[in-house]
PDB file of C-alpha atoms in Angstrom:
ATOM      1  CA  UNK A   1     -30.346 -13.233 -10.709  1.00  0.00           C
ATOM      2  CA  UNK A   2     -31.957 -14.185  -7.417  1.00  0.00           C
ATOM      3  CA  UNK A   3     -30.773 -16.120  -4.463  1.00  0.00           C
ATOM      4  CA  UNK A   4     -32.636 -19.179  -3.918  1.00  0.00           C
ATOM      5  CA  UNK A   5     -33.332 -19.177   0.100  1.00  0.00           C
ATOM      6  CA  UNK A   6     -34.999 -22.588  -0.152  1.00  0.00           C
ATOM      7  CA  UNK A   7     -31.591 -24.300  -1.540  1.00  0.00           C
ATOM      8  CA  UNK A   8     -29.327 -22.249   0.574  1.00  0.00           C
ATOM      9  CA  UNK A   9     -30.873 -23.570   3.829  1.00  0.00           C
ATOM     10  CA  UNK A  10     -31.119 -27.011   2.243  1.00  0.00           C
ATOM     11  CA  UNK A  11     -27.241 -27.109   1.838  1.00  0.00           C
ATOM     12  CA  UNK A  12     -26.416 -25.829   5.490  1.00  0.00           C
ATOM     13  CA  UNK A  13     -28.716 -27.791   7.583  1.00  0.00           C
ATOM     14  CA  UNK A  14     -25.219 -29.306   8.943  1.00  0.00           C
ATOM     15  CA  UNK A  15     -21.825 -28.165   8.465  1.00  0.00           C
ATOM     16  CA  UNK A  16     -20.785 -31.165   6.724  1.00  0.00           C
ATOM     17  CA  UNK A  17     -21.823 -29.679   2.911  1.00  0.00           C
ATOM     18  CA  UNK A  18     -19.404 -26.703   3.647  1.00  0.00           C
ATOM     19  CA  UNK A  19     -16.572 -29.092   4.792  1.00  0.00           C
ATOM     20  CA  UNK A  20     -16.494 -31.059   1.583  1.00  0.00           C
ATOM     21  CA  UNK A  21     -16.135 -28.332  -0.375  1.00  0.00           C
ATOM     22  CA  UNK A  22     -13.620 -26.284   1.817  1.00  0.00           C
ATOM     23  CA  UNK A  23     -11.286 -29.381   1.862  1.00  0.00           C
ATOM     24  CA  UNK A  24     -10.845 -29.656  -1.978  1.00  0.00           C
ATOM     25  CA  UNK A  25      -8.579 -26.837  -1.075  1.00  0.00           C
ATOM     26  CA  UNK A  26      -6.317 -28.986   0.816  1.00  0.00           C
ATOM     27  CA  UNK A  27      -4.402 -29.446  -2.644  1.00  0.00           C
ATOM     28  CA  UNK A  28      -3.668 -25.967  -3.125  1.00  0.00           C
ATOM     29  CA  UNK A  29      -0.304 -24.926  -3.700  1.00  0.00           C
ATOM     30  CA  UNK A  30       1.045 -22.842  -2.132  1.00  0.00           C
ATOM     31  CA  UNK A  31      -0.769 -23.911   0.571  1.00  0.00           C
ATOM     32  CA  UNK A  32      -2.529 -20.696   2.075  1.00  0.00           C
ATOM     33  CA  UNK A  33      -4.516 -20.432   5.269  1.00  0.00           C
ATOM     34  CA  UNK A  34      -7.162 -18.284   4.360  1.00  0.00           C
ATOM     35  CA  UNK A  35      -8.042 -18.219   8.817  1.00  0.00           C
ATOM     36  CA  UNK A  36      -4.478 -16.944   9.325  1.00  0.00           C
ATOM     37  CA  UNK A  37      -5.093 -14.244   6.539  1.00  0.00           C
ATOM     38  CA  UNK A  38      -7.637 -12.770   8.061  1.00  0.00           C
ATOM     39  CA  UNK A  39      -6.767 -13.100  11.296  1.00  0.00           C
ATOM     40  CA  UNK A  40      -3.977 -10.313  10.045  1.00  0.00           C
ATOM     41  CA  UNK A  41      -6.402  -7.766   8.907  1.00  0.00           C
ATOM     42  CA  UNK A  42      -8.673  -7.585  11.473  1.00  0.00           C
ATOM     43  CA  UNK A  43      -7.490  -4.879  14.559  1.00  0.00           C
ATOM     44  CA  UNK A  44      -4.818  -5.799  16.826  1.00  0.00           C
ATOM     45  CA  UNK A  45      -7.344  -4.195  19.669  1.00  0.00           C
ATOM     46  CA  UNK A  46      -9.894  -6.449  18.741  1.00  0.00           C
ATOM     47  CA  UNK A  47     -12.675  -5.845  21.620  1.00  0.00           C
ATOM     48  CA  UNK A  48     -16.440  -6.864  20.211  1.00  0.00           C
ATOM     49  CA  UNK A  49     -16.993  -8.521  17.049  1.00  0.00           C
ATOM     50  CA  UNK A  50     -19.728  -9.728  14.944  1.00  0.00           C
ATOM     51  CA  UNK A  51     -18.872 -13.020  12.804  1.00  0.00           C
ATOM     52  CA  UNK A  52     -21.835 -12.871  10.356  1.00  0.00           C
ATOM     53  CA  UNK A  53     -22.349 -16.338   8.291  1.00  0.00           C
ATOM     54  CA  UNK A  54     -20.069 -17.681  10.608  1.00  0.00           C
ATOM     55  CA  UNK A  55     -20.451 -21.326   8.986  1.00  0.00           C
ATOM     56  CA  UNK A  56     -18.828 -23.622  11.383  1.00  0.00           C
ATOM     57  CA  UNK A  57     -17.096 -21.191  12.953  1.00  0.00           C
ATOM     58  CA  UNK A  58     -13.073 -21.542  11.583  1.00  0.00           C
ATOM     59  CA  UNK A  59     -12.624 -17.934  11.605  1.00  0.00           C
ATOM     60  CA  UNK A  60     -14.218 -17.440  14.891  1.00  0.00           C
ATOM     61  CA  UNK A  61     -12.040 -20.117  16.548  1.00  0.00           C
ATOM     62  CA  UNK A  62      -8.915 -18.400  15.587  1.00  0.00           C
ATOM     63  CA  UNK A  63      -9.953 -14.333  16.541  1.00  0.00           C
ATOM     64  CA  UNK A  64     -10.989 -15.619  19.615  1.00  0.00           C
ATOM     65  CA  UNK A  65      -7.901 -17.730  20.388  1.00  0.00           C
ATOM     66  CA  UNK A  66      -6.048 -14.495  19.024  1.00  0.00           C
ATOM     67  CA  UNK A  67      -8.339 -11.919  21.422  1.00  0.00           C
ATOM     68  CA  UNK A  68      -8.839 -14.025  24.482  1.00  0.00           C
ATOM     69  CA  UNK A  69     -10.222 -11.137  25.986  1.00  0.00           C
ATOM     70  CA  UNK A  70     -12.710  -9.798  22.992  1.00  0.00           C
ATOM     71  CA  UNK A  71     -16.344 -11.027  23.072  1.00  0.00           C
ATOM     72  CA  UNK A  72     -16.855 -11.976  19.372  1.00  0.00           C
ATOM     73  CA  UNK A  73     -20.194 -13.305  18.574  1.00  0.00           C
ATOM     74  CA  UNK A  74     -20.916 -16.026  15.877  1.00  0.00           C
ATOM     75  CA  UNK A  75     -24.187 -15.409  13.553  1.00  0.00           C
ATOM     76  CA  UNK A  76     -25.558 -17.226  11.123  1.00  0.00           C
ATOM     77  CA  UNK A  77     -28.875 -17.802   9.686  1.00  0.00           C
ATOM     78  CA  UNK A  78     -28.448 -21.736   9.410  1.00  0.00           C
ATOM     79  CA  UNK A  79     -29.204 -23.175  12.937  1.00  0.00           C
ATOM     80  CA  UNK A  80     -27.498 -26.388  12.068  1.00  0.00           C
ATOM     81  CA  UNK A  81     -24.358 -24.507  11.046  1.00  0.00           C
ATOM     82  CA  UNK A  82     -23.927 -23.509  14.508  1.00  0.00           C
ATOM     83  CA  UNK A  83     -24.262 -26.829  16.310  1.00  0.00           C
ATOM     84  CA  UNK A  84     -20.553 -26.794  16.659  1.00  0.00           C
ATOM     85  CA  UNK A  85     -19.609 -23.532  17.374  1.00  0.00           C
ATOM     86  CA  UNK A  86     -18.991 -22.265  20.977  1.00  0.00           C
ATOM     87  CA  UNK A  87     -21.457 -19.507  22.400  1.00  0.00           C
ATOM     88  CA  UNK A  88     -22.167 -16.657  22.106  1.00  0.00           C
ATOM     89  CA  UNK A  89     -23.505 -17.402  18.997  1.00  0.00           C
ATOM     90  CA  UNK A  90     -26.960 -16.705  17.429  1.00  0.00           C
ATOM     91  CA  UNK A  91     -29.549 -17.452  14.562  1.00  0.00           C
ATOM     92  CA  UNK A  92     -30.055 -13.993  12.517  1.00  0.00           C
ATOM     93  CA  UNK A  93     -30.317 -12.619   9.292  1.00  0.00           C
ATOM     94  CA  UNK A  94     -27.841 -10.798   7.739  1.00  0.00           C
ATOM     95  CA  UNK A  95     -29.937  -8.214   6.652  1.00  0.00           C
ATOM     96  CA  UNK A  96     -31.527  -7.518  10.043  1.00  0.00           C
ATOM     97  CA  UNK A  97     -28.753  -7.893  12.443  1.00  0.00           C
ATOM     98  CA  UNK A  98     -30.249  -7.616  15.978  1.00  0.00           C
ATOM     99  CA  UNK A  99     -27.468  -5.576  17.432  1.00  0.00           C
ATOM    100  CA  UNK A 100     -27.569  -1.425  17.906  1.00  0.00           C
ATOM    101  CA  UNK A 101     -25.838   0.885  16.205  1.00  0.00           C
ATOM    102  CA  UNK A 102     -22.237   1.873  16.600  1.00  0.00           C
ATOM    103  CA  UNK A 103     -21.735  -1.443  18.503  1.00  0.00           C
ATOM    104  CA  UNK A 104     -19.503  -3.452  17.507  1.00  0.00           C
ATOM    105  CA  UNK A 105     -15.797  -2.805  16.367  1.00  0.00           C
ATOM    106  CA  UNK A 106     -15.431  -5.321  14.111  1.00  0.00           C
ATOM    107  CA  UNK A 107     -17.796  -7.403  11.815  1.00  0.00           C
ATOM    108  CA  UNK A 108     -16.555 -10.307   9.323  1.00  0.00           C
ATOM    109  CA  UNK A 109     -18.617 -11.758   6.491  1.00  0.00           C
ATOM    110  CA  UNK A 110     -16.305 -14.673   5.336  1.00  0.00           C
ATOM    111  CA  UNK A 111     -17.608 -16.046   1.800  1.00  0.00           C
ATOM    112  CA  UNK A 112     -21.311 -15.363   2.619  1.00  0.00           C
ATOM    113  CA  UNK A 113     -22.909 -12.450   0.999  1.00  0.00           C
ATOM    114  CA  UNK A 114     -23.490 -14.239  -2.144  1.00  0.00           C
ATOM    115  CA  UNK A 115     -26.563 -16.287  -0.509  1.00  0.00           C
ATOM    116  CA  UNK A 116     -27.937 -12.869   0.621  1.00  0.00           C
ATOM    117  CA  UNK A 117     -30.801 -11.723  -1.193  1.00  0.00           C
ATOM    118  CA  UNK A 118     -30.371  -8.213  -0.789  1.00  0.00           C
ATOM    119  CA  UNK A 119     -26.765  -7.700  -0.345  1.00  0.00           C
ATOM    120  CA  UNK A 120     -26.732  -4.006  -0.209  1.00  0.00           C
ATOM    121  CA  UNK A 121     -28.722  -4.012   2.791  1.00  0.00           C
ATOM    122  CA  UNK A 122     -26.636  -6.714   4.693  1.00  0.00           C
ATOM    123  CA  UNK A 123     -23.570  -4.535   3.665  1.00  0.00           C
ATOM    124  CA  UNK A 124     -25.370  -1.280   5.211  1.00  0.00           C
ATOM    125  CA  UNK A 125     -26.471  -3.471   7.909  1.00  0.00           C
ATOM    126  CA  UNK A 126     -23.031  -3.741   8.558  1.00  0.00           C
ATOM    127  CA  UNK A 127     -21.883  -0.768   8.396  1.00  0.00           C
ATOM    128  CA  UNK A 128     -25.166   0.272  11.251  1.00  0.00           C
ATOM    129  CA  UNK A 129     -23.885  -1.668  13.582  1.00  0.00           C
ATOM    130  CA  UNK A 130     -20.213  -1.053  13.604  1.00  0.00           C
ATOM    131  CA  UNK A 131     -18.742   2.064  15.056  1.00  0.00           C
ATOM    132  CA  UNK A 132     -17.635   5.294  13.796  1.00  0.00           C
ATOM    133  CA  UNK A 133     -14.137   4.062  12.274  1.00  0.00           C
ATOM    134  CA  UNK A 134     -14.982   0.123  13.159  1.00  0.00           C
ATOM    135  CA  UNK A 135     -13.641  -2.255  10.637  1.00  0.00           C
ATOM    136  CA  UNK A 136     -15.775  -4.350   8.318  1.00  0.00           C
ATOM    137  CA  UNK A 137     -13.405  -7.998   6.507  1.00  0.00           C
ATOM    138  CA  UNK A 138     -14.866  -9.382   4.167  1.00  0.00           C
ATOM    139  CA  UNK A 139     -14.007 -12.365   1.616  1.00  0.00           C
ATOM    140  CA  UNK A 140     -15.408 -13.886  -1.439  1.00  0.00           C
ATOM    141  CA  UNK A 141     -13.855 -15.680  -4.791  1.00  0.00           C
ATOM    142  CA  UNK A 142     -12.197 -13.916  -7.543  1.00  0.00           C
ATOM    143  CA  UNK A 143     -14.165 -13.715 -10.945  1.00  0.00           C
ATOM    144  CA  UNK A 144     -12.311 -16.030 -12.813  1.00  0.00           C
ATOM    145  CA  UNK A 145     -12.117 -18.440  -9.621  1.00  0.00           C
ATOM    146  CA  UNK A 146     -12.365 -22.480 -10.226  1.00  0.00           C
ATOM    147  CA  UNK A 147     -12.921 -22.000 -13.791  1.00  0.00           C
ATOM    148  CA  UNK A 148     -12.199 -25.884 -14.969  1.00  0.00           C
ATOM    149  CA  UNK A 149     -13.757 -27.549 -12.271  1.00  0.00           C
ATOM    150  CA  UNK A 150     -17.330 -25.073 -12.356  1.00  0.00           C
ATOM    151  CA  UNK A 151     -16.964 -26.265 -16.085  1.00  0.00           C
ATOM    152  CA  UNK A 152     -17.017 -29.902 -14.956  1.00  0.00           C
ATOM    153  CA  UNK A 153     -19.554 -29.845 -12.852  1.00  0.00           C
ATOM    154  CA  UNK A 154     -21.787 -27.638 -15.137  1.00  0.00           C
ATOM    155  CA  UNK A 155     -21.528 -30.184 -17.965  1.00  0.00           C
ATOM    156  CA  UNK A 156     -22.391 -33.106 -15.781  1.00  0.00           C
ATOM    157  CA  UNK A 157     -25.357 -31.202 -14.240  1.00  0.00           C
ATOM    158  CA  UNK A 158     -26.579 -29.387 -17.725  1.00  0.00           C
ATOM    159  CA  UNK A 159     -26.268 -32.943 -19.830  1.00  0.00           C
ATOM    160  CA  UNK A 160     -28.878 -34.574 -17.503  1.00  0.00           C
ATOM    161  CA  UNK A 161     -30.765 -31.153 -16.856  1.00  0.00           C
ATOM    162  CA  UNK A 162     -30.290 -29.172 -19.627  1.00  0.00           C
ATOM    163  CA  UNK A 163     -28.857 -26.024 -20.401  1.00  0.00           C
ATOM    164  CA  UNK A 164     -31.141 -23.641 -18.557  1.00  0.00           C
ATOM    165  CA  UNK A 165     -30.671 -25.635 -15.122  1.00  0.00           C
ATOM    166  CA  UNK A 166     -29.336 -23.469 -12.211  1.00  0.00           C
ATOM    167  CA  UNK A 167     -25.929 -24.082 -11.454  1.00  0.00           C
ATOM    168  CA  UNK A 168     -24.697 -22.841  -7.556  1.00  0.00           C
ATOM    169  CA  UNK A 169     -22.113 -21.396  -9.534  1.00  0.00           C
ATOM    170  CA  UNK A 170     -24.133 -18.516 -11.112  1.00  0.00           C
ATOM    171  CA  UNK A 171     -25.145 -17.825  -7.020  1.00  0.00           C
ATOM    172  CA  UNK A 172     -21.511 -17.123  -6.151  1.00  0.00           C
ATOM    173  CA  UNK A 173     -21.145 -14.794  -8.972  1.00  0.00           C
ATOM    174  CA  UNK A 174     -23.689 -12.310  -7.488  1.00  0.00           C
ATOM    175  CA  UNK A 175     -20.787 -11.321  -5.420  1.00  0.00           C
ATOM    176  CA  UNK A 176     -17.847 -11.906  -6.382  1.00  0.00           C
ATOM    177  CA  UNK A 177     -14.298  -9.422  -7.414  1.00  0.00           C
ATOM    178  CA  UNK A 178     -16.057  -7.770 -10.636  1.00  0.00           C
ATOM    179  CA  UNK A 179     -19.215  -6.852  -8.677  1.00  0.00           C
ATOM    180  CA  UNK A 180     -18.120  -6.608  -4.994  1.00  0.00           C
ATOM    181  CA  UNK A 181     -16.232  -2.987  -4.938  1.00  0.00           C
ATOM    182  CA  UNK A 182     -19.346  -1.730  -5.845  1.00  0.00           C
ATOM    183  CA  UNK A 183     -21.706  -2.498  -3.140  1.00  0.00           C
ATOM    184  CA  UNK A 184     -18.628  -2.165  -0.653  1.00  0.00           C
ATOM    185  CA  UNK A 185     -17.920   1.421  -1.535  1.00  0.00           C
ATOM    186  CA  UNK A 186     -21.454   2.522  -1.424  1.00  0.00           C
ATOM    187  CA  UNK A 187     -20.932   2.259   2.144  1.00  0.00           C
ATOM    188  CA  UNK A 188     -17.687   2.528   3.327  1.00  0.00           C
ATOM    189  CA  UNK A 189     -15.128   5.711   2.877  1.00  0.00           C
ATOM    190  CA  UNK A 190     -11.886   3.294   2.709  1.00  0.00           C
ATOM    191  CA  UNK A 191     -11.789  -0.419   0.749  1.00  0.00           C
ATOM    192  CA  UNK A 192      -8.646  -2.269   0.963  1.00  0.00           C
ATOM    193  CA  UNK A 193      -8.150  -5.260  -1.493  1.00  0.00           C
ATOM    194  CA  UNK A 194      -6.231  -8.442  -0.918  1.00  0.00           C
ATOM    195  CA  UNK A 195      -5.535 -11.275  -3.052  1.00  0.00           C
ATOM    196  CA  UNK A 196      -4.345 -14.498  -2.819  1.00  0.00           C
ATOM    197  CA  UNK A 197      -3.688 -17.179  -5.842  1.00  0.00           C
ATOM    198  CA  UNK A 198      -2.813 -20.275  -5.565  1.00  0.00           C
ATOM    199  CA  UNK A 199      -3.000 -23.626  -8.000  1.00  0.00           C
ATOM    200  CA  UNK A 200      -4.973 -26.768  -6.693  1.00  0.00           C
ATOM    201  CA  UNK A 201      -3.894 -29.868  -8.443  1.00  0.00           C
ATOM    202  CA  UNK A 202      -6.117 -32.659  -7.219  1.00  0.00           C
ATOM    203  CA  UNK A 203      -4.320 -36.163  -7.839  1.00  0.00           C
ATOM    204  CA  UNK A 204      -7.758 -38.166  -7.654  1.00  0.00           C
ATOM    205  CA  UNK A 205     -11.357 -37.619  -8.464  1.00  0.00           C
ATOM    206  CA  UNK A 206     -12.638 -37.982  -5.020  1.00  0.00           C
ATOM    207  CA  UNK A 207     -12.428 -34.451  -3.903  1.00  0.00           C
ATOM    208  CA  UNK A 208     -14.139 -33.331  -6.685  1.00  0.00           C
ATOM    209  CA  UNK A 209     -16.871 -35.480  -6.623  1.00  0.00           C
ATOM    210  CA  UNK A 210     -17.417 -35.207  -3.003  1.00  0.00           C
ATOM    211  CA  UNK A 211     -17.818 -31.107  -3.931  1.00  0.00           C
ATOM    212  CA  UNK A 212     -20.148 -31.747  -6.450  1.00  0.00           C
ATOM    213  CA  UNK A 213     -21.962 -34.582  -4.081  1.00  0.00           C
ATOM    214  CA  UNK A 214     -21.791 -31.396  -1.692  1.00  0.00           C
ATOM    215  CA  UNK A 215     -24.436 -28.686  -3.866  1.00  0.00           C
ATOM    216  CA  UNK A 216     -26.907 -32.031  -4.256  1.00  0.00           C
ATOM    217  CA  UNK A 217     -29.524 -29.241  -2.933  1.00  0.00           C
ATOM    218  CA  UNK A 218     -28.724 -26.656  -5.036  1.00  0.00           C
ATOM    219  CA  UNK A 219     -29.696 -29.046  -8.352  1.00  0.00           C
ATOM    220  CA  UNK A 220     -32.847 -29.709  -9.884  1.00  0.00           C
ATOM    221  CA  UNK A 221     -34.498 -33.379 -10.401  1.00  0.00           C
ATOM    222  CA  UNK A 222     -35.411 -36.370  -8.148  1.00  0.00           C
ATOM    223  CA  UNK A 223     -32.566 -38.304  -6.894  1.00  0.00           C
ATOM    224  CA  UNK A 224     -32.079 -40.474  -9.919  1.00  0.00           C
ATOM    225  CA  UNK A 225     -31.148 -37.759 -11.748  1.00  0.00           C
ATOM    226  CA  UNK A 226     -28.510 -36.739  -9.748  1.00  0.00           C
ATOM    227  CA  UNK A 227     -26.860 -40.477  -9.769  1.00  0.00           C
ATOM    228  CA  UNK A 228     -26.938 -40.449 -13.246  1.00  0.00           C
ATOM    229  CA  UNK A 229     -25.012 -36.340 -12.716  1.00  0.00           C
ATOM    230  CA  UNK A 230     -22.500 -38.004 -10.734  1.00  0.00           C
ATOM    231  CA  UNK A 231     -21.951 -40.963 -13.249  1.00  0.00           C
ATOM    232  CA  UNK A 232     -21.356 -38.676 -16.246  1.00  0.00           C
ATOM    233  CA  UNK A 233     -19.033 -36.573 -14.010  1.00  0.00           C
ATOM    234  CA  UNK A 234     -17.384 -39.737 -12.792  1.00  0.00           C
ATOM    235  CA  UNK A 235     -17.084 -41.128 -16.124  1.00  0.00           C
ATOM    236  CA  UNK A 236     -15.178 -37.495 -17.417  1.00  0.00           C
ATOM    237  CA  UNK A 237     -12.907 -37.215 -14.443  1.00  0.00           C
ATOM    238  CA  UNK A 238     -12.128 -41.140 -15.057  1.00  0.00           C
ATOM    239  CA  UNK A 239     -11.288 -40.058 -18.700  1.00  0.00           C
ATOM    240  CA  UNK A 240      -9.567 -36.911 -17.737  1.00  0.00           C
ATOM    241  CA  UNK A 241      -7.076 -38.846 -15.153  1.00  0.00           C
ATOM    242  CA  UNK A 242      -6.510 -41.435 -17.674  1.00  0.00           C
ATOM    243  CA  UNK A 243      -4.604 -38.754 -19.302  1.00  0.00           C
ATOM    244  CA  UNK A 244      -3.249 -36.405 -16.488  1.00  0.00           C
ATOM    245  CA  UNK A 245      -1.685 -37.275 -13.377  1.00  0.00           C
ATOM    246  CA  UNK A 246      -3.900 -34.234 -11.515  1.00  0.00           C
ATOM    247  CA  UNK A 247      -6.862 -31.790 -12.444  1.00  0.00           C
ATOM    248  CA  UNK A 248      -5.743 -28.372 -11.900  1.00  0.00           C
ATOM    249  CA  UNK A 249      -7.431 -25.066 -11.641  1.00  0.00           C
ATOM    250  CA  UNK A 250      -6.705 -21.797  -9.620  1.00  0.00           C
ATOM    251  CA  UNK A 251      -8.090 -21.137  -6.770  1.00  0.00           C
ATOM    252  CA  UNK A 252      -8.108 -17.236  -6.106  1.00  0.00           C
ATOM    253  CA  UNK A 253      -9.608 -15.476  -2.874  1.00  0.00           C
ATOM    254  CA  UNK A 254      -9.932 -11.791  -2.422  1.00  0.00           C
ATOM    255  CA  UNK A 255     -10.336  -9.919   0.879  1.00  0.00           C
ATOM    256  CA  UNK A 256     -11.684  -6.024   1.384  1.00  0.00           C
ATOM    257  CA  UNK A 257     -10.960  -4.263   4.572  1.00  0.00           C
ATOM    258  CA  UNK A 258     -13.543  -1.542   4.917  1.00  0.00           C
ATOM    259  CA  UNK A 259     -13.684   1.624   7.149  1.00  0.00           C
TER     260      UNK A 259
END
């Protein structure tokens, strides 16, 4: 399985893609603040950091309103991701990050390493430019994460498609809690893991059509296609809530600290 670059950079010309899908989460419950989460595991001495697929920058907002007095730099390799993130910040691949070795105390990859093509050498790139005993946080979905709505989505996408259409989901499996130990402890002496579950019981089909309006770059076919997509998913979620007061699924995120 191989990361298409060409629909990655379609999805995150603006951060507005990212934001439709991150706030389907805002039915979670418990409700957890994945931000604050990490913002726990990284060093309490926090000094020069390296925010790697930085997105829109929610976890770079919060480290450096934690570590006022820490440079931590934003990178991403979507230009338009960073329009509204503070500076420093810069456009660079994760697999050829243009900082020195032993430089950097900290580095974060926050639900990115999926849409790297060779994640192996993004995770060794990481581990170059850290420090001798620097920490490396990264996050990414459990295996069994958003089971029932992927399912949705596929059947909407794969009934207009086909069956051998790509779905984003199969992306996100690349790395994800089955695979991820693997290429983390290739490279680092000491993984940590963290988990945290929670159910997401969405009480109208807008969220979940705005996420699947979201991946629009990730699907095949011209844009009639993809209206009659969001018809049949609009017709099943119309069915299913005819029935069911909310659509729930689990929503699971796990974190490694490396050293």
């Amino acid at each position: 399985m191989t990361v298409d670059v060409e629909r990655t950079k379609g999805n995150y010309v603006h951060a507005g893609n990212l934001k439709s899908r991150v706030s389907l989460y805002d039915h979670r419950k418990p409700q957890i603040d994945l931000v604050d989460i990490a913002a726990g595991l990284v060093p309490s001495d926090l000094r020069f950091a390296l925010d790697v697929g930085c997105g829109y920058g929610r976890y770079l907002e919060r480290l450096r309103a934690d570590h006022p007095r820490a440079t931590i730099v934003g990178i991403d390799a979507a230009p338009g991701m960073l329009a509204e993130v503070e500076p420093p910040v810069m456009v660079a691949d994760a697999q050829a990050i243009p900082y020195p070795d032993d430089s950097a105390d900290t580095v974060l990859a926050m639900h990115m390493l999926y849409h790297v093509p060779d994640i192996a050498k993004a995770v060794n790139e990481f581990r170059r430019v850290l420090k001798p005993g620097g920490t490396l946080l990264v996050s990414t979905n459990s295996h069994d994460d958003m089971a029932e709505p992927y399912a949705h989505w596929a059947r909407a996408i794969r009934s207009v498609l086909g069956a051998e259409t790509f779905f984003p989901g199969d992306e996100v499996a690349k790395f994800d809690s089955a695979n991820a130990p693997g290429y983390l402890e290739a490279a680092f002496d000491s993984v940590e893991r963290f988990e945290e579950r929670g159910l997401v019981s969405v009480p109208e089909p807008g969220p979940l059509m705005d996420y699947l309006k979201s991946i629009r770059s990730y699907v095949d076919g011209d844009d009639a296609a993809f209206e009659r997509i969001l018809e049949t998913a609009a017709a099943e979620l119309d069915a299913h809530f005819a029935e069911h007061e909310v659509f729930e699924f689990e929503k699971a995120t796990v974190f490694y600290r490396c050293r």
